[in-house]
Amino acid sequence: MVVNFILLIMMYPVLFVLYIVLKNEGSAGSGYCFGVRMNAEWMKDSTAVEILAEYRRSLRRYLIICAVIPPAALFIPYLSIAFTIYMIWLLAVILVPAIPFVRANRLLRIRKKEMGWGAENSGYTYADLKSAESGVRTVRAVQFVLPLSLSAAAGAWGLWEAVQAQTAAFGILAVTFALLTLIFYGTAVWMDRQKNDVISQNSDVNLNYNRAKKKLWKNIWLTEAWLNTAFTAVAAGTIAADDIQTEVILWGSIVWSVLGIAPLFLAAKKMWDIDMCYRDLRDIALEEDDDTHWLGGILYYNKDDRHSMVTKRTGIGTTVNLASPAGIGLGIVGALGFLVIPVSCVWLILEEFTPIRLSVQEQIITAEHMKVEYEIPVSDVWKAELEEELPGWSKVSGTGMEHVEKGTFHIRNTGDCEVLLDPQNTVFLRIETKDCVYYLSDLDDAGTREVYEMLCGSGVPEAVR
């Protein structure tokens, strides 16, 4: 239930952010509508008005249907099933709105061709040399020095404390978050160096427009850098505590994710405001009418464009040119990323519903779950005992679900141990060898007790009973 609630908190805002962004696409204020190069005057056409109205009706239906699914998943007791529902829902939230959007794009392009709108501008690209030479830059390294320094210090502190407590995984976590601050800085620099848009014959208008956009994104990435620095410090402080509270890091990650979405939402709103401010200053004759290079108004494919990244026509930020080598590579990675989701869901379901088996055969203790996880010769066992309570531990690697805990876990001030058990059982077998400590269980308590009795009759010292 707790994990379901966490998934809900992390994913639900995505729906409303996408809805607001997509709703704003039904306007030519930014010079585009549904990814089609449009003049605001053309949108007064009766056919264009009906296309827009139908699109918004479809979008509202999509919002209502998608909004009721995540809360229903809260009542599913199985993590793997709930996770699968959330993943399918997330894919639907991203992909389903593309159907009415692409349809509106197609209909609007047809209407634009029928009316001959913008035909005289097709194939031309304009550049403002004065704007280009001025080099609009808003990102200064000094603005990121403090969050970068604090993140590095927090990451180093977390790594040091993790090494002292023999919890390497937590140290890697702290360093990873510290590196994210550097990534935010790199992203800010990269976006700041993108080519300037030409929207007017007045170079000052172009300069001010591009400066406003780049300043907005600089502030967004600086905010993300500070948020990430704060979380890195919290994670490092938690690792340094006498007893690592995994829940603090978990809930901190949730808060960090939710707060991290807020600046992006704000960016979408402010970007819209900027476009509205410059709407009347736009000169459509200066902007390239290359609708044919935008597949569905979403994907950009232009063999004649040497740029790997271009400004999006839909939403905010940039997108790749799928005709470029970098675009082809990123397209393949993106496709593989989508394939990973269903594979992960199937794997998680198998993890949760495959029963645990613990047995002793031919003087070998075998622990199985999907495959043989551990084989321990009885002759290697120094001590075996039944325990009715598990120690407080944190997962280093492996699986941690309501009915399956598997992998390497760390007990503070004691060390790592290997685990394969159902934490809902009441009896667990603790086995100690020269090299390792194991916590194991069978499918149920009766099976665990039976294995223990077999060990006691198979050469393990009576003292451990």
Short mmCIF file of C-alpha atoms in Angstrom, two decimals:
data_model
loop_
_atom_site.label_atom_id
_atom_site.label_comp_id
_atom_site.label_asym_id
_atom_site.label_seq_id
_atom_site.Cartn_x
_atom_site.Cartn_y
_atom_site.Cartn_z
CA MET A 1 0.00 0.00 0.00
CA VAL A 2 2.81 2.41 0.90
CA VAL A 3 4.70 1.72 -2.34
CA ASN A 4 1.47 2.13 -4.32
CA PHE A 5 0.95 5.50 -2.68
CA ILE A 6 4.53 6.49 -3.52
CA LEU A 7 4.01 5.53 -7.18
CA LEU A 8 0.80 7.57 -7.23
CA ILE A 9 2.52 10.67 -5.84
CA MET A 10 5.39 10.39 -8.29
CA MET A 11 3.36 9.72 -11.46
CA TYR A 12 -0.01 11.45 -11.05
CA PRO A 13 1.33 14.99 -11.64
CA VAL A 14 2.62 13.88 -15.06
CA LEU A 15 -0.98 13.62 -16.31
CA PHE A 16 -1.92 17.17 -15.42
CA VAL A 17 1.35 18.69 -16.62
CA LEU A 18 0.93 16.99 -20.01
CA TYR A 19 -2.72 18.02 -20.19
CA ILE A 20 -1.93 21.69 -19.63
CA VAL A 21 0.97 21.60 -22.13
CA LEU A 22 -1.12 19.85 -24.78
CA LYS A 23 -4.14 22.09 -24.21
CA ASN A 24 -1.99 25.12 -24.99
CA GLU A 25 -1.02 23.55 -28.32
CA GLY A 26 -4.42 24.52 -29.69
CA SER A 27 -3.32 28.09 -30.36
CA ALA A 28 -1.04 29.89 -32.80
CA GLY A 29 0.35 32.22 -30.16
CA SER A 30 3.79 30.61 -30.46
CA GLY A 31 3.57 30.62 -34.27
CA TYR A 32 2.53 26.95 -34.38
CA CYS A 33 -0.66 25.01 -33.82
CA PHE A 34 -0.54 21.23 -33.51
CA GLY A 35 2.99 21.49 -34.88
CA VAL A 36 1.81 23.28 -38.02
CA ARG A 37 3.28 26.67 -38.88
CA MET A 38 0.26 28.98 -38.45
CA ASN A 39 -0.63 32.63 -38.31
CA ALA A 40 -3.07 33.65 -35.55
CA GLU A 41 -5.37 35.08 -38.24
CA TRP A 42 -5.60 31.72 -40.01
CA MET A 43 -6.92 30.13 -36.83
CA LYS A 44 -10.12 32.19 -37.20
CA ASP A 45 -11.08 30.05 -40.17
CA SER A 46 -14.25 28.04 -39.40
CA THR A 47 -12.63 24.70 -40.28
CA ALA A 48 -9.60 25.45 -38.11
CA VAL A 49 -11.94 26.42 -35.24
CA GLU A 50 -13.79 23.08 -35.52
CA ILE A 51 -10.51 21.13 -35.65
CA LEU A 52 -9.43 22.88 -32.46
CA ALA A 53 -12.79 22.25 -30.73
CA GLU A 54 -12.75 18.52 -31.54
CA TYR A 55 -9.15 18.24 -30.33
CA ARG A 56 -10.00 19.81 -26.97
CA ARG A 57 -13.04 17.55 -26.55
CA SER A 58 -10.84 14.50 -27.14
CA LEU A 59 -8.24 15.85 -24.70
CA ARG A 60 -10.83 16.30 -21.94
CA ARG A 61 -12.05 12.73 -22.41
CA TYR A 62 -8.47 11.53 -22.19
CA LEU A 63 -7.94 13.45 -18.94
CA ILE A 64 -11.07 12.05 -17.27
CA ILE A 65 -10.34 8.44 -18.25
CA CYS A 66 -6.68 8.57 -17.26
CA ALA A 67 -7.39 10.39 -13.98
CA VAL A 68 -9.47 7.56 -12.47
CA ILE A 69 -6.98 4.73 -13.04
CA PRO A 70 -4.09 5.49 -10.60
CA PRO A 71 -6.28 5.88 -7.45
CA ALA A 72 -7.90 2.49 -8.22
CA ALA A 73 -4.44 0.87 -8.26
CA LEU A 74 -3.97 1.89 -4.61
CA PHE A 75 -6.13 -1.04 -3.50
CA ILE A 76 -4.16 -3.72 -5.34
CA PRO A 77 -2.15 -5.68 -2.74
CA TYR A 78 0.50 -6.95 -5.15
CA LEU A 79 3.35 -4.57 -5.98
CA SER A 80 4.13 -6.18 -9.34
CA ILE A 81 0.53 -5.89 -10.56
CA ALA A 82 0.22 -2.30 -9.31
CA PHE A 83 3.57 -1.40 -10.89
CA THR A 84 2.49 -2.92 -14.22
CA ILE A 85 -0.75 -0.92 -14.16
CA TYR A 86 1.18 2.28 -13.43
CA MET A 87 3.67 1.60 -16.24
CA ILE A 88 0.92 0.85 -18.78
CA TRP A 89 -0.89 3.96 -17.56
CA LEU A 90 2.26 6.05 -17.95
CA LEU A 91 2.74 4.83 -21.53
CA ALA A 92 -0.92 5.60 -22.24
CA VAL A 93 -0.58 9.09 -20.75
CA ILE A 94 2.35 9.77 -23.08
CA LEU A 95 1.15 8.03 -26.25
CA VAL A 96 -2.67 8.24 -26.30
CA PRO A 97 -2.82 12.08 -26.58
CA ALA A 98 -0.69 11.76 -29.71
CA ILE A 99 -3.70 10.25 -31.53
CA PRO A 100 -5.95 13.38 -31.47
CA PHE A 101 -2.86 15.59 -31.83
CA VAL A 102 -1.62 13.85 -34.99
CA ARG A 103 -5.16 13.82 -36.38
CA ALA A 104 -5.50 17.58 -35.77
CA ASN A 105 -2.06 18.12 -37.34
CA ARG A 106 -3.10 16.23 -40.49
CA LEU A 107 -6.42 18.04 -40.84
CA LEU A 108 -4.84 21.44 -40.25
CA ARG A 109 -2.13 20.79 -42.84
CA ILE A 110 -4.79 19.78 -45.35
CA ARG A 111 -6.76 22.96 -44.65
CA LYS A 112 -3.62 25.07 -44.85
CA LYS A 113 -2.79 23.62 -48.26
CA GLU A 114 -6.37 24.14 -49.49
CA MET A 115 -6.27 27.80 -48.49
CA GLY A 116 -2.70 28.38 -49.75
CA TRP A 117 -1.57 29.76 -46.39
CA GLY A 118 2.19 30.38 -46.23
CA ALA A 119 2.96 28.72 -49.56
CA GLU A 120 5.22 31.61 -50.55
CA ASN A 121 7.53 30.95 -47.55
CA SER A 122 8.10 27.24 -48.05
CA GLY A 123 11.74 26.19 -48.30
CA TYR A 124 13.24 29.47 -47.02
CA THR A 125 15.25 29.86 -43.83
CA TYR A 126 16.15 33.26 -42.41
CA ALA A 127 18.96 34.17 -40.03
CA ASP A 128 19.46 37.38 -38.06
CA LEU A 129 23.21 37.97 -38.36
CA LYS A 130 23.20 40.78 -35.80
CA SER A 131 21.42 38.56 -33.28
CA ALA A 132 23.81 35.68 -34.01
CA GLU A 133 26.92 37.84 -33.65
CA SER A 134 25.75 39.25 -30.33
CA GLY A 135 25.85 35.75 -28.87
CA VAL A 136 22.90 35.77 -26.48
CA ARG A 137 24.21 34.00 -23.37
CA THR A 138 22.58 33.98 -19.95
CA VAL A 139 24.40 31.16 -18.13
CA ARG A 140 27.45 32.15 -16.08
CA ALA A 141 29.58 29.50 -14.41
CA VAL A 142 29.75 31.58 -11.22
CA GLN A 143 25.97 31.14 -10.78
CA PHE A 144 26.40 27.38 -10.43
CA VAL A 145 29.63 27.35 -8.40
CA LEU A 146 27.94 27.23 -4.98
CA PRO A 147 25.43 24.42 -5.66
CA LEU A 148 28.12 22.45 -7.49
CA SER A 149 30.54 22.84 -4.59
CA LEU A 150 27.95 21.97 -1.94
CA SER A 151 26.75 18.94 -3.92
CA ALA A 152 30.32 17.70 -4.32
CA ALA A 153 30.96 18.15 -0.59
CA ALA A 154 27.71 16.37 0.34
CA GLY A 155 28.44 13.53 -2.07
CA ALA A 156 31.96 13.09 -0.68
CA TRP A 157 30.61 13.17 2.89
CA GLY A 158 27.97 10.55 2.08
CA LEU A 159 30.56 8.33 0.39
CA TRP A 160 32.93 8.61 3.36
CA GLU A 161 30.21 7.76 5.88
CA ALA A 162 29.03 4.86 3.73
CA VAL A 163 32.54 3.42 3.56
CA GLN A 164 32.86 3.70 7.33
CA ALA A 165 29.53 1.92 7.82
CA GLN A 166 30.33 -0.65 5.11
CA THR A 167 27.31 0.39 3.02
CA ALA A 168 28.87 1.00 -0.39
CA ALA A 169 25.50 1.16 -2.15
CA PHE A 170 24.48 4.24 -0.13
CA GLY A 171 27.79 5.88 -0.97
CA ILE A 172 27.19 5.30 -4.67
CA LEU A 173 23.71 6.82 -4.22
CA ALA A 174 25.13 9.99 -2.66
CA VAL A 175 27.76 10.37 -5.39
CA THR A 176 25.16 9.78 -8.11
CA PHE A 177 22.95 12.57 -6.82
CA ALA A 178 25.94 14.88 -6.52
CA LEU A 179 26.73 14.20 -10.19
CA LEU A 180 23.17 15.15 -11.15
CA THR A 181 23.91 18.74 -10.13
CA LEU A 182 26.77 18.74 -12.63
CA ILE A 183 24.41 17.35 -15.28
CA PHE A 184 21.94 20.18 -14.62
CA TYR A 185 24.74 22.69 -15.11
CA GLY A 186 25.84 21.01 -18.35
CA THR A 187 22.25 21.01 -19.62
CA ALA A 188 21.92 24.73 -18.83
CA VAL A 189 25.11 25.51 -20.78
CA TRP A 190 24.08 23.35 -23.72
CA MET A 191 20.60 24.92 -24.02
CA ASP A 192 22.11 28.39 -23.66
CA ARG A 193 24.22 27.78 -26.77
CA GLN A 194 21.36 26.76 -29.04
CA LYS A 195 20.83 28.86 -32.16
CA ASN A 196 18.62 31.94 -31.87
CA ASP A 197 15.10 31.99 -33.30
CA VAL A 198 14.26 34.65 -35.88
CA ILE A 199 10.73 35.98 -35.39
CA SER A 200 11.06 39.60 -36.56
CA GLN A 201 12.92 41.89 -38.95
CA ASN A 202 13.85 43.90 -35.88
CA SER A 203 17.09 42.48 -34.44
CA ASP A 204 16.34 43.94 -31.02
CA VAL A 205 13.07 42.01 -30.90
CA ASN A 206 14.92 38.79 -31.77
CA LEU A 207 17.58 39.49 -29.13
CA ASN A 208 15.02 40.21 -26.41
CA TYR A 209 12.91 37.17 -27.34
CA ASN A 210 15.86 34.77 -27.28
CA ARG A 211 17.29 36.36 -24.13
CA ALA A 212 13.94 35.93 -22.33
CA LYS A 213 13.74 32.24 -23.33
CA LYS A 214 17.31 31.44 -22.40
CA LYS A 215 17.09 33.31 -19.10
CA LEU A 216 13.97 31.31 -18.27
CA TRP A 217 15.74 28.01 -18.87
CA LYS A 218 18.84 29.14 -17.00
CA ASN A 219 16.70 29.87 -13.95
CA ILE A 220 14.92 26.52 -14.27
CA TRP A 221 18.15 24.51 -14.33
CA LEU A 222 19.64 26.60 -11.53
CA THR A 223 16.56 25.82 -9.42
CA GLU A 224 16.89 22.11 -10.22
CA ALA A 225 20.57 22.26 -9.24
CA TRP A 226 19.71 23.77 -5.83
CA LEU A 227 16.89 21.24 -5.22
CA ASN A 228 19.25 18.42 -6.04
CA THR A 229 21.94 19.88 -3.76
CA ALA A 230 19.45 19.96 -0.87
CA PHE A 231 18.46 16.34 -1.41
CA THR A 232 22.09 15.22 -1.71
CA ALA A 233 22.79 16.86 1.65
CA VAL A 234 19.75 15.13 3.23
CA ALA A 235 20.85 11.76 1.84
CA ALA A 236 24.41 12.26 3.13
CA GLY A 237 23.12 13.25 6.58
CA THR A 238 20.92 10.16 6.69
CA ILE A 239 23.85 7.92 5.79
CA ALA A 240 25.91 9.55 8.55
CA ALA A 241 23.25 8.80 11.19
CA ASP A 242 23.83 5.97 13.64
CA ASP A 243 20.99 4.02 12.07
CA ILE A 244 20.43 4.59 8.34
CA GLN A 245 16.76 5.37 7.81
CA THR A 246 16.01 4.06 4.33
CA GLU A 247 12.53 5.56 4.59
CA VAL A 248 14.01 9.06 4.85
CA ILE A 249 15.91 8.58 1.60
CA LEU A 250 12.85 7.04 -0.04
CA TRP A 251 10.46 9.81 0.96
CA GLY A 252 13.14 12.38 0.23
CA SER A 253 13.32 11.00 -3.31
CA ILE A 254 9.57 11.40 -3.65
CA VAL A 255 9.63 15.00 -2.42
CA TRP A 256 12.60 15.70 -4.69
CA SER A 257 10.74 14.24 -7.69
CA VAL A 258 7.57 16.22 -7.03
CA LEU A 259 9.44 19.47 -6.41
CA GLY A 260 11.57 18.78 -9.48
CA ILE A 261 8.47 18.66 -11.67
CA ALA A 262 7.22 22.05 -10.41
CA PRO A 263 9.93 24.16 -12.16
CA LEU A 264 9.22 22.37 -15.46
CA PHE A 265 5.54 23.13 -15.06
CA LEU A 266 6.43 26.74 -14.35
CA ALA A 267 8.67 26.80 -17.43
CA ALA A 268 5.78 25.68 -19.65
CA LYS A 269 3.58 28.45 -18.23
CA LYS A 270 6.21 31.17 -18.58
CA MET A 271 7.22 30.03 -22.05
CA TRP A 272 3.59 30.42 -23.05
CA ASP A 273 3.52 33.91 -21.53
CA ILE A 274 6.67 34.89 -23.47
CA ASP A 275 5.15 33.71 -26.75
CA MET A 276 1.97 35.64 -25.98
CA CYS A 277 3.98 38.81 -25.31
CA TYR A 278 5.73 38.53 -28.68
CA ARG A 279 2.71 37.28 -30.64
CA ASP A 280 2.00 40.63 -32.31
CA LEU A 281 5.70 41.19 -33.06
CA ARG A 282 6.12 37.98 -35.04
CA ASP A 283 6.65 38.25 -38.78
CA ILE A 284 5.48 34.97 -40.24
CA ALA A 285 7.24 35.70 -43.52
CA LEU A 286 10.59 35.25 -41.75
CA GLU A 287 9.90 31.83 -40.26
CA GLU A 288 10.54 28.71 -42.29
CA ASP A 289 7.36 26.91 -43.37
CA ASP A 290 8.76 23.36 -43.19
CA ASP A 291 5.70 21.41 -41.98
CA THR A 292 6.69 18.46 -44.18
CA HIS A 293 9.75 17.87 -42.00
CA TRP A 294 7.63 17.42 -38.87
CA LEU A 295 6.04 13.98 -38.70
CA GLY A 296 2.68 14.44 -37.01
CA GLY A 297 3.95 17.79 -35.76
CA ILE A 298 5.99 15.93 -33.12
CA LEU A 299 9.02 14.22 -34.70
CA TYR A 300 11.55 16.17 -36.78
CA TYR A 301 13.16 14.51 -39.82
CA ASN A 302 15.18 16.68 -42.20
CA LYS A 303 18.18 15.30 -44.12
CA ASP A 304 19.11 18.80 -45.30
CA ASP A 305 19.43 20.20 -41.77
CA ARG A 306 22.91 19.75 -40.30
CA HIS A 307 21.66 20.41 -36.76
CA SER A 308 21.18 17.38 -34.51
CA MET A 309 18.91 19.31 -32.11
CA VAL A 310 16.14 21.77 -32.95
CA THR A 311 13.55 23.71 -31.00
CA LYS A 312 10.35 21.74 -30.44
CA ARG A 313 7.16 22.73 -32.16
CA THR A 314 5.20 20.87 -29.50
CA GLY A 315 5.76 21.50 -25.81
CA ILE A 316 8.94 23.13 -24.56
CA GLY A 317 12.66 22.56 -25.01
CA THR A 318 14.39 20.84 -27.91
CA THR A 319 14.11 17.60 -29.87
CA VAL A 320 16.44 15.58 -32.09
CA ASN A 321 16.64 15.59 -35.87
CA LEU A 322 15.92 11.92 -36.58
CA ALA A 323 17.72 12.22 -39.92
CA SER A 324 21.03 13.01 -38.20
CA PRO A 325 23.42 10.32 -36.86
CA ALA A 326 22.79 11.51 -33.29
CA GLY A 327 19.04 11.45 -33.91
CA ILE A 328 19.17 7.89 -35.24
CA GLY A 329 21.15 6.77 -32.20
CA LEU A 330 18.81 8.49 -29.74
CA GLY A 331 15.80 7.11 -31.61
CA ILE A 332 17.11 3.56 -31.18
CA VAL A 333 17.83 4.17 -27.49
CA GLY A 334 14.34 5.59 -27.02
CA ALA A 335 12.72 2.58 -28.71
CA LEU A 336 14.73 0.21 -26.51
CA GLY A 337 13.67 2.24 -23.49
CA PHE A 338 10.01 1.64 -24.33
CA LEU A 339 10.69 -2.08 -24.74
CA VAL A 340 12.34 -2.26 -21.32
CA ILE A 341 9.05 -1.28 -19.62
CA PRO A 342 6.98 -4.39 -20.52
CA VAL A 343 9.98 -6.65 -19.95
CA SER A 344 10.47 -5.12 -16.48
CA CYS A 345 6.79 -5.62 -15.66
CA VAL A 346 6.88 -9.31 -16.62
CA TRP A 347 10.08 -9.82 -14.64
CA LEU A 348 8.57 -8.14 -11.56
CA ILE A 349 5.43 -10.30 -11.73
CA LEU A 350 7.58 -13.43 -11.91
CA GLU A 351 9.66 -12.19 -8.98
CA GLU A 352 6.59 -11.73 -6.78
CA PHE A 353 4.59 -14.83 -7.71
CA THR A 354 7.32 -17.46 -8.08
CA PRO A 355 7.38 -19.46 -4.82
CA ILE A 356 10.51 -19.75 -2.67
CA ARG A 357 11.86 -23.26 -2.18
CA LEU A 358 14.33 -24.35 0.52
CA SER A 359 15.57 -27.94 0.65
CA VAL A 360 18.43 -30.21 1.73
CA GLN A 361 19.50 -32.91 -0.69
CA GLU A 362 22.72 -34.87 -0.83
CA GLN A 363 24.24 -32.73 1.94
CA ILE A 364 23.57 -29.51 -0.03
CA ILE A 365 21.26 -26.74 1.19
CA THR A 366 19.50 -25.33 -1.88
CA ALA A 367 17.55 -22.06 -1.94
CA GLU A 368 15.55 -21.48 -5.12
CA HIS A 369 13.48 -18.63 -6.53
CA MET A 370 13.12 -18.51 -10.34
CA LYS A 371 16.52 -20.22 -10.31
CA VAL A 372 18.93 -21.70 -7.79
CA GLU A 373 20.08 -18.69 -5.77
CA TYR A 374 22.27 -20.41 -3.16
CA GLU A 375 23.87 -23.81 -2.76
CA ILE A 376 25.52 -24.29 0.64
CA PRO A 377 27.32 -27.54 1.52
CA VAL A 378 26.20 -28.77 4.93
CA SER A 379 29.85 -29.38 5.79
CA ASP A 380 30.48 -25.60 5.48
CA VAL A 381 27.82 -24.70 8.05
CA TRP A 382 29.26 -23.47 11.34
CA LYS A 383 25.96 -22.60 12.90
CA ALA A 384 22.28 -22.92 12.02
CA GLU A 385 19.42 -21.60 14.09
CA LEU A 386 15.78 -20.63 13.83
CA GLU A 387 14.88 -17.01 14.42
CA GLU A 388 11.44 -15.54 14.86
CA GLU A 389 12.45 -11.95 14.16
CA LEU A 390 14.51 -10.48 11.35
CA PRO A 391 17.23 -7.93 12.12
CA GLY A 392 16.89 -4.34 10.97
CA TRP A 393 18.62 -4.20 7.61
CA SER A 394 18.78 -2.22 4.39
CA LYS A 395 18.90 -3.65 0.88
CA VAL A 396 22.22 -3.33 -0.92
CA SER A 397 21.11 -5.13 -4.08
CA GLY A 398 18.31 -7.46 -5.02
CA THR A 399 14.55 -7.53 -4.44
CA GLY A 400 12.49 -6.15 -1.58
CA MET A 401 8.75 -6.85 -1.83
CA GLU A 402 6.00 -7.77 0.58
CA HIS A 403 6.43 -11.50 0.06
CA VAL A 404 9.98 -11.70 -1.30
CA GLU A 405 13.25 -10.34 0.02
CA LYS A 406 16.23 -11.53 -1.97
CA GLY A 407 19.81 -10.47 -2.50
CA THR A 408 22.48 -8.77 -0.43
CA PHE A 409 21.30 -6.84 2.64
CA HIS A 410 23.33 -4.83 5.14
CA ILE A 411 23.00 -4.94 8.92
CA ARG A 412 24.61 -1.84 10.39
CA ASN A 413 27.69 -2.50 12.53
CA THR A 414 27.46 -6.19 11.59
CA GLY A 415 28.01 -6.40 7.85
CA ASP A 416 26.38 -7.82 4.76
CA CYS A 417 24.33 -10.98 4.58
CA GLU A 418 22.64 -12.98 1.83
CA VAL A 419 18.86 -13.19 1.97
CA LEU A 420 16.12 -15.27 0.34
CA LEU A 421 12.90 -15.40 2.34
CA ASP A 422 9.27 -14.41 2.68
CA PRO A 423 9.21 -11.62 5.31
CA GLN A 424 5.55 -12.47 6.07
CA ASN A 425 6.63 -15.79 7.61
CA THR A 426 7.23 -16.03 11.35
CA VAL A 427 10.19 -18.43 11.33
CA PHE A 428 13.50 -17.94 9.48
CA LEU A 429 16.64 -20.02 9.15
CA ARG A 430 19.90 -18.25 9.93
CA ILE A 431 22.94 -20.08 8.57
CA GLU A 432 26.49 -19.02 9.31
CA THR A 433 29.50 -20.26 7.34
CA LYS A 434 33.13 -19.23 7.35
CA ASP A 435 32.56 -16.67 4.57
CA CYS A 436 28.95 -15.57 4.84
CA VAL A 437 25.73 -15.31 6.83
CA TYR A 438 22.44 -16.37 5.20
CA TYR A 439 18.84 -15.67 6.16
CA LEU A 440 16.53 -18.14 4.40
CA SER A 441 13.00 -19.46 4.51
CA ASP A 442 10.83 -21.93 2.66
CA LEU A 443 7.41 -21.13 1.22
CA ASP A 444 5.93 -21.44 4.72
CA ASP A 445 7.04 -21.91 8.32
CA ALA A 446 6.48 -25.69 8.26
CA GLY A 447 8.92 -26.06 5.37
CA THR A 448 11.53 -23.88 7.11
CA ARG A 449 11.27 -25.95 10.32
CA GLU A 450 11.59 -29.17 8.33
CA VAL A 451 14.83 -27.98 6.70
CA TYR A 452 16.16 -26.98 10.11
CA GLU A 453 15.42 -30.44 11.54
CA MET A 454 17.13 -32.07 8.57
CA LEU A 455 20.24 -29.94 9.19
CA CYS A 456 20.33 -30.98 12.83
CA GLY A 457 20.31 -34.58 11.71
CA SER A 458 22.90 -34.11 8.99
CA GLY A 459 26.07 -33.39 10.88
CA VAL A 460 25.46 -29.84 12.08
CA PRO A 461 26.47 -29.60 15.77
CA GLU A 462 23.66 -30.22 18.27
CA ALA A 463 24.63 -27.02 20.10
CA VAL A 464 22.88 -24.93 17.53
CA ARG A 465 19.45 -26.37 18.33
#
